[in-house]
Short mmCIF file of C-alpha atoms and ligand atoms in Angstrom, two decimals:
data_model
loop_
_atom_site.label_atom_id
_atom_site.label_comp_id
_atom_site.label_asym_id
_atom_site.label_seq_id
_atom_site.Cartn_x
_atom_site.Cartn_y
_atom_site.Cartn_z
CA MET A 206 2.79 -6.25 22.81
CA ILE A 207 3.74 -4.50 19.48
CA LYS A 208 3.78 -7.11 16.74
CA ILE A 209 5.05 -6.67 13.12
CA ALA A 210 3.21 -8.36 9.75
CA PRO A 211 4.49 -7.97 6.43
CA SER A 212 2.33 -7.84 3.58
CA ILE A 213 3.54 -10.35 1.38
CA LEU A 214 1.97 -8.35 -1.78
CA SER A 215 5.54 -6.84 -1.91
CA ALA A 216 7.37 -10.36 -1.89
CA ASP A 217 9.23 -11.87 -4.38
CA PHE A 218 6.39 -14.67 -5.51
CA THR A 219 8.24 -17.12 -7.59
CA ARG A 220 9.96 -17.29 -3.93
CA LEU A 221 7.71 -17.04 -1.94
CA GLY A 222 7.87 -20.16 0.07
CA GLU A 223 11.58 -18.92 1.04
CA GLU A 224 10.19 -15.35 1.13
CA ILE A 225 7.72 -16.14 3.65
CA ARG A 226 10.45 -18.70 5.73
CA ALA A 227 12.73 -15.60 6.11
CA VAL A 228 10.54 -13.05 7.48
CA GLU A 229 9.10 -15.73 10.23
CA GLU A 230 13.15 -16.15 11.02
CA ALA A 231 13.47 -12.39 10.14
CA GLY A 232 11.09 -12.20 13.51
CA ALA A 233 7.48 -11.52 11.83
CA ASP A 234 4.45 -12.10 14.07
CA TYR A 235 2.38 -12.83 11.62
CA ILE A 236 2.22 -12.78 7.51
CA HIS A 237 -0.17 -10.48 6.32
CA ILE A 238 -2.34 -11.54 2.91
CA ASP A 239 -3.54 -9.05 0.38
CA VAL A 240 -6.42 -10.93 -0.91
CA MET A 241 -8.42 -8.66 -4.22
CA ASP A 242 -10.56 -9.07 -6.63
CA GLY A 243 -9.84 -6.03 -9.81
CA HIS A 244 -13.39 -4.80 -7.81
CA PHE A 245 -13.67 -4.10 -4.48
CA VAL A 246 -10.00 -2.99 -5.85
CA PRO A 247 -7.96 -2.21 -9.04
CA ASN A 248 -6.14 -5.18 -8.50
CA LEU A 249 -5.57 -8.54 -8.58
CA THR A 250 -4.09 -11.10 -6.46
CA ILE A 251 -4.55 -14.31 -4.72
CA GLY A 252 -7.15 -16.65 -3.63
CA PRO A 253 -7.62 -19.66 -1.87
CA LEU A 254 -5.56 -21.93 -3.07
CA VAL A 255 -1.80 -20.10 -2.16
CA VAL A 256 -3.20 -18.99 0.23
CA GLU A 257 -3.87 -23.18 1.33
CA ALA A 258 -0.15 -23.10 0.19
CA ILE A 259 1.21 -20.54 2.67
CA HIS A 260 -0.50 -22.35 4.98
CA ARG A 261 2.16 -25.34 4.68
CA VAL A 262 4.82 -23.39 5.08
CA ALA A 263 4.08 -20.90 7.39
CA ARG A 264 4.94 -21.14 10.83
CA GLN A 265 3.11 -17.84 12.13
CA PRO A 266 -0.42 -16.55 12.26
CA LEU A 267 -1.88 -16.00 8.46
CA ASP A 268 -3.60 -12.62 8.70
CA LEU A 269 -5.89 -12.77 5.94
CA HIS A 270 -6.80 -9.46 4.41
CA LEU A 271 -9.34 -9.69 2.16
CA MET A 272 -10.70 -6.45 -0.42
CA ILE A 273 -13.57 -8.99 -2.03
CA GLU A 274 -16.94 -8.08 -2.24
CA PRO A 275 -18.46 -9.26 -2.06
CA VAL A 276 -17.31 -11.25 0.43
CA GLU A 277 -19.36 -14.05 2.45
CA PRO A 278 -19.26 -16.91 -0.01
CA TYR A 279 -15.87 -16.89 0.22
CA LEU A 280 -14.56 -17.07 3.96
CA SER A 281 -15.70 -20.36 4.95
CA GLU A 282 -13.04 -21.01 1.78
CA PHE A 283 -10.44 -18.79 3.50
CA ALA A 284 -10.97 -20.30 6.83
CA LYS A 285 -10.01 -23.89 5.52
CA ALA A 286 -7.05 -22.54 3.77
CA GLY A 287 -5.40 -22.05 6.74
CA ALA A 288 -6.40 -18.47 7.82
CA ASP A 289 -5.87 -17.87 11.56
CA SER A 290 -7.12 -14.31 11.40
CA ILE A 291 -10.03 -12.38 8.94
CA THR A 292 -10.47 -9.19 8.68
CA ILE A 293 -13.78 -7.63 6.09
CA HIS A 294 -13.59 -4.04 4.68
CA VAL A 295 -16.77 -2.29 6.73
CA GLU A 296 -17.20 -1.29 2.93
CA ALA A 297 -17.52 -4.04 1.13
CA THR A 298 -21.09 -5.90 3.09
CA ARG A 299 -24.95 -5.17 3.61
CA HIS A 300 -24.65 -7.29 6.78
CA LEU A 301 -21.07 -7.24 8.52
CA ASP A 302 -22.57 -8.13 11.86
CA ARG A 303 -23.60 -11.39 10.17
CA ALA A 304 -20.68 -12.00 7.92
CA LEU A 305 -18.30 -11.54 11.32
CA GLN A 306 -20.31 -14.23 13.43
CA HIS A 307 -19.85 -16.20 10.04
CA ILE A 308 -15.78 -15.71 10.66
CA ARG A 309 -15.95 -16.51 15.09
CA GLU A 310 -17.88 -19.47 13.22
CA LEU A 311 -15.80 -20.66 11.31
CA GLY A 312 -12.89 -20.69 14.16
CA CYS A 313 -10.78 -17.66 13.26
CA GLN A 314 -10.17 -14.48 14.78
CA VAL A 315 -12.77 -11.79 14.19
CA GLY A 316 -10.92 -8.46 12.20
CA VAL A 317 -12.62 -5.65 10.09
CA ALA A 318 -10.73 -2.95 8.07
CA LEU A 319 -11.58 0.55 7.20
CA ASN A 320 -10.25 2.59 4.16
CA PRO A 321 -8.71 6.03 4.74
CA ALA A 322 -12.77 7.98 4.53
CA THR A 323 -14.26 5.93 6.33
CA PRO A 324 -15.55 7.16 9.37
CA LEU A 325 -14.67 4.70 12.96
CA GLN A 326 -18.41 5.48 13.91
CA THR A 327 -19.44 3.08 11.33
CA ILE A 328 -17.92 0.04 14.14
CA SER A 329 -18.67 2.18 17.10
CA GLU A 330 -21.00 -0.24 18.32
CA LEU A 331 -19.41 -3.46 16.91
CA LEU A 332 -16.54 -3.51 18.75
CA PRO A 333 -17.60 -6.16 20.85
CA LEU A 334 -17.08 -9.16 18.70
CA LEU A 335 -13.75 -8.21 17.60
CA ASP A 336 -10.72 -9.20 17.93
CA ARG A 337 -8.54 -6.43 15.80
CA VAL A 338 -9.79 -3.02 13.67
CA VAL A 339 -7.23 -2.56 10.41
CA LEU A 340 -6.91 0.55 10.25
CA MET A 341 -6.10 1.61 6.28
CA SER A 342 -3.32 4.17 6.21
CA VAL A 343 -3.61 4.07 2.61
CA ASN A 344 -6.13 3.15 -0.24
CA PRO A 345 -5.84 -0.25 -0.56
CA GLY A 346 -4.92 -2.13 -3.84
CA PHE A 347 -1.30 -1.12 -3.92
CA GLY A 348 1.56 -1.71 -2.22
CA GLY A 349 4.63 0.92 -1.64
CA GLN A 350 2.32 3.87 -1.27
CA SER A 351 2.54 6.72 1.44
CA PHE A 352 1.51 7.18 4.33
CA ILE A 353 -1.64 9.01 5.40
CA PRO A 354 -1.25 12.02 7.54
CA TYR A 355 -5.16 12.22 8.89
CA LEU A 356 -4.41 8.14 9.89
CA LEU A 357 -2.48 10.17 13.10
CA PRO A 358 -6.23 11.22 15.04
CA LYS A 359 -8.18 8.54 14.49
CA ILE A 360 -5.73 5.79 15.25
CA ARG A 361 -5.98 7.59 18.73
CA THR A 362 -9.62 8.04 18.74
CA LEU A 363 -9.98 4.13 18.21
CA HIS A 364 -7.51 3.22 20.62
CA GLN A 365 -8.89 5.29 23.17
CA TRP A 366 -12.78 3.33 22.89
CA ILE A 367 -10.92 0.75 23.20
CA ARG A 368 -9.41 1.65 25.54
CA ASP A 369 -12.66 3.57 28.16
CA GLN A 370 -14.54 0.07 26.88
CA GLY A 371 -11.94 -2.32 28.14
CA LEU A 372 -11.86 -4.58 25.35
CA THR A 373 -8.54 -6.40 24.22
CA ILE A 374 -8.57 -5.99 20.19
CA ALA A 375 -5.57 -5.44 18.54
CA LEU A 376 -5.26 -1.93 16.68
CA GLU A 377 -3.30 -2.44 13.29
CA VAL A 378 -2.31 0.22 10.70
CA ASP A 379 -1.74 -1.28 7.14
CA GLY A 380 -0.50 0.66 4.69
CA GLY A 381 3.04 3.11 4.11
CA ILE A 382 4.14 2.36 7.10
CA LYS A 383 8.14 2.48 7.04
CA VAL A 384 11.30 2.76 9.79
CA ASP A 385 10.77 6.97 10.33
CA ASN A 386 6.95 7.27 10.90
CA ILE A 387 6.27 3.67 12.17
CA ALA A 388 6.98 6.10 16.01
CA ALA A 389 4.05 8.42 15.16
CA ALA A 390 1.25 5.60 14.41
CA ALA A 391 2.47 3.72 17.47
CA ALA A 392 2.16 6.67 19.87
CA ALA A 393 -0.82 6.83 19.28
CA GLY A 394 -1.66 3.56 20.09
CA ALA A 395 -0.98 1.32 16.96
CA ASP A 396 0.72 -1.90 18.28
CA THR A 397 -0.08 -4.49 15.45
CA PHE A 398 1.84 -3.15 11.75
CA VAL A 399 1.25 -3.83 8.31
CA ALA A 400 4.98 -3.70 7.06
CA GLY A 401 5.05 -4.96 3.16
CA SER A 402 7.89 -2.63 0.61
CA ALA A 403 9.49 -1.40 3.35
CA VAL A 404 10.30 -4.85 4.07
CA PHE A 405 10.65 -6.73 1.15
CA SER A 406 13.03 -3.42 -0.55
CA GLN A 407 15.96 -4.89 1.98
CA GLN A 408 18.56 -7.11 1.87
CA ASP A 409 18.15 -8.02 5.73
CA TYR A 410 15.07 -8.37 6.68
CA ALA A 411 16.35 -8.74 10.35
CA THR A 412 17.32 -5.77 11.05
CA VAL A 413 14.40 -3.56 9.53
CA ILE A 414 11.81 -6.18 11.08
CA TRP A 415 14.21 -4.44 14.64
CA GLN A 416 14.05 -1.43 13.09
CA LEU A 417 9.99 -0.79 12.80
CA ARG A 418 9.73 -3.48 15.90
CA SER A 419 11.85 -0.91 18.39
CA SER A 420 11.04 2.02 17.44
CA ALA A 421 7.52 1.34 18.10
CA GLU A 422 8.10 0.03 20.96
CA ASN A 423 9.70 2.53 22.30
CA ALA A 424 6.77 5.41 21.26
CA TYR A 425 3.92 2.79 22.41
CA SER A 426 1.20 5.12 24.01
CA GLY A 427 -0.35 1.87 26.00
C1 LIG B 282 -2.41 -2.02 0.80
C2 LIG B 282 -2.96 -3.60 0.96
C3 LIG B 282 -1.25 -3.37 2.14
C4 LIG B 282 -0.05 -3.03 0.66
C5 LIG B 282 1.24 -2.56 2.21
O1 LIG B 282 -4.13 -2.25 -0.35
O2 LIG B 282 -3.89 -3.75 2.56
O3 LIG B 282 -1.44 -3.98 3.05
O4 LIG B 282 0.43 -3.81 0.68
O5 LIG B 282 1.83 -2.58 1.96
P1 LIG B 282 3.31 -1.09 1.79
O6 LIG B 282 3.03 -1.97 3.93
O7 LIG B 282 4.21 -1.31 1.58
O8 LIG B 282 2.32 -0.29 1.95
ZN1 LIG B 283 -3.31 -5.38 3.88
#
């Protein structure tokens, strides 16, 4: 099953509640929320207070992508704010296993994200602990960047690992996903797609989400 997760980073923040309802009505499966700290990544976005406000209007699960370091002190606050899934970066913690266990204890889905240049081997033993792996296909920090082509073989390898181990893990690709390249990522084995600028740059969210979903569904390798 293909999942489309619009990233609100490219939404109109003066009308955030309306934007969230609009993408939900247009078919969004998750609301992807990019939390940035100006330290792990060169940008600042939102904190638990805004996540809590989003939680009050959203109907779909909140897919939190934490680009913050340190991350451990904030996990329980984001869980309390209404996160359904919390994804942390491999590069942002020294004790990844401990942090992932903490997310599980907080009752959220457990995700890890890898920067483009971070090898898959950093998580090879961890797969059984995970609900999702987020492969960054841009350097994190900003919306509207271009998909990095060397991600495709990385997606293929991870998909193979997940299949070989018989696990159920969402393989999410984040960054530069557009209607014209989502098929390649789906053919490589990704099943969950973050799309920020591709969705919010359009007037008609339903059409672009449908185009993304159907291109991915047709290409998905299964
Ligand atoms: C980048 C963020 C992405 C980004 C996606 O650091 O994690 O979620 O907002 O935006 P687009 O789809 O515009 O690349
Ligand atoms: Zn993200």
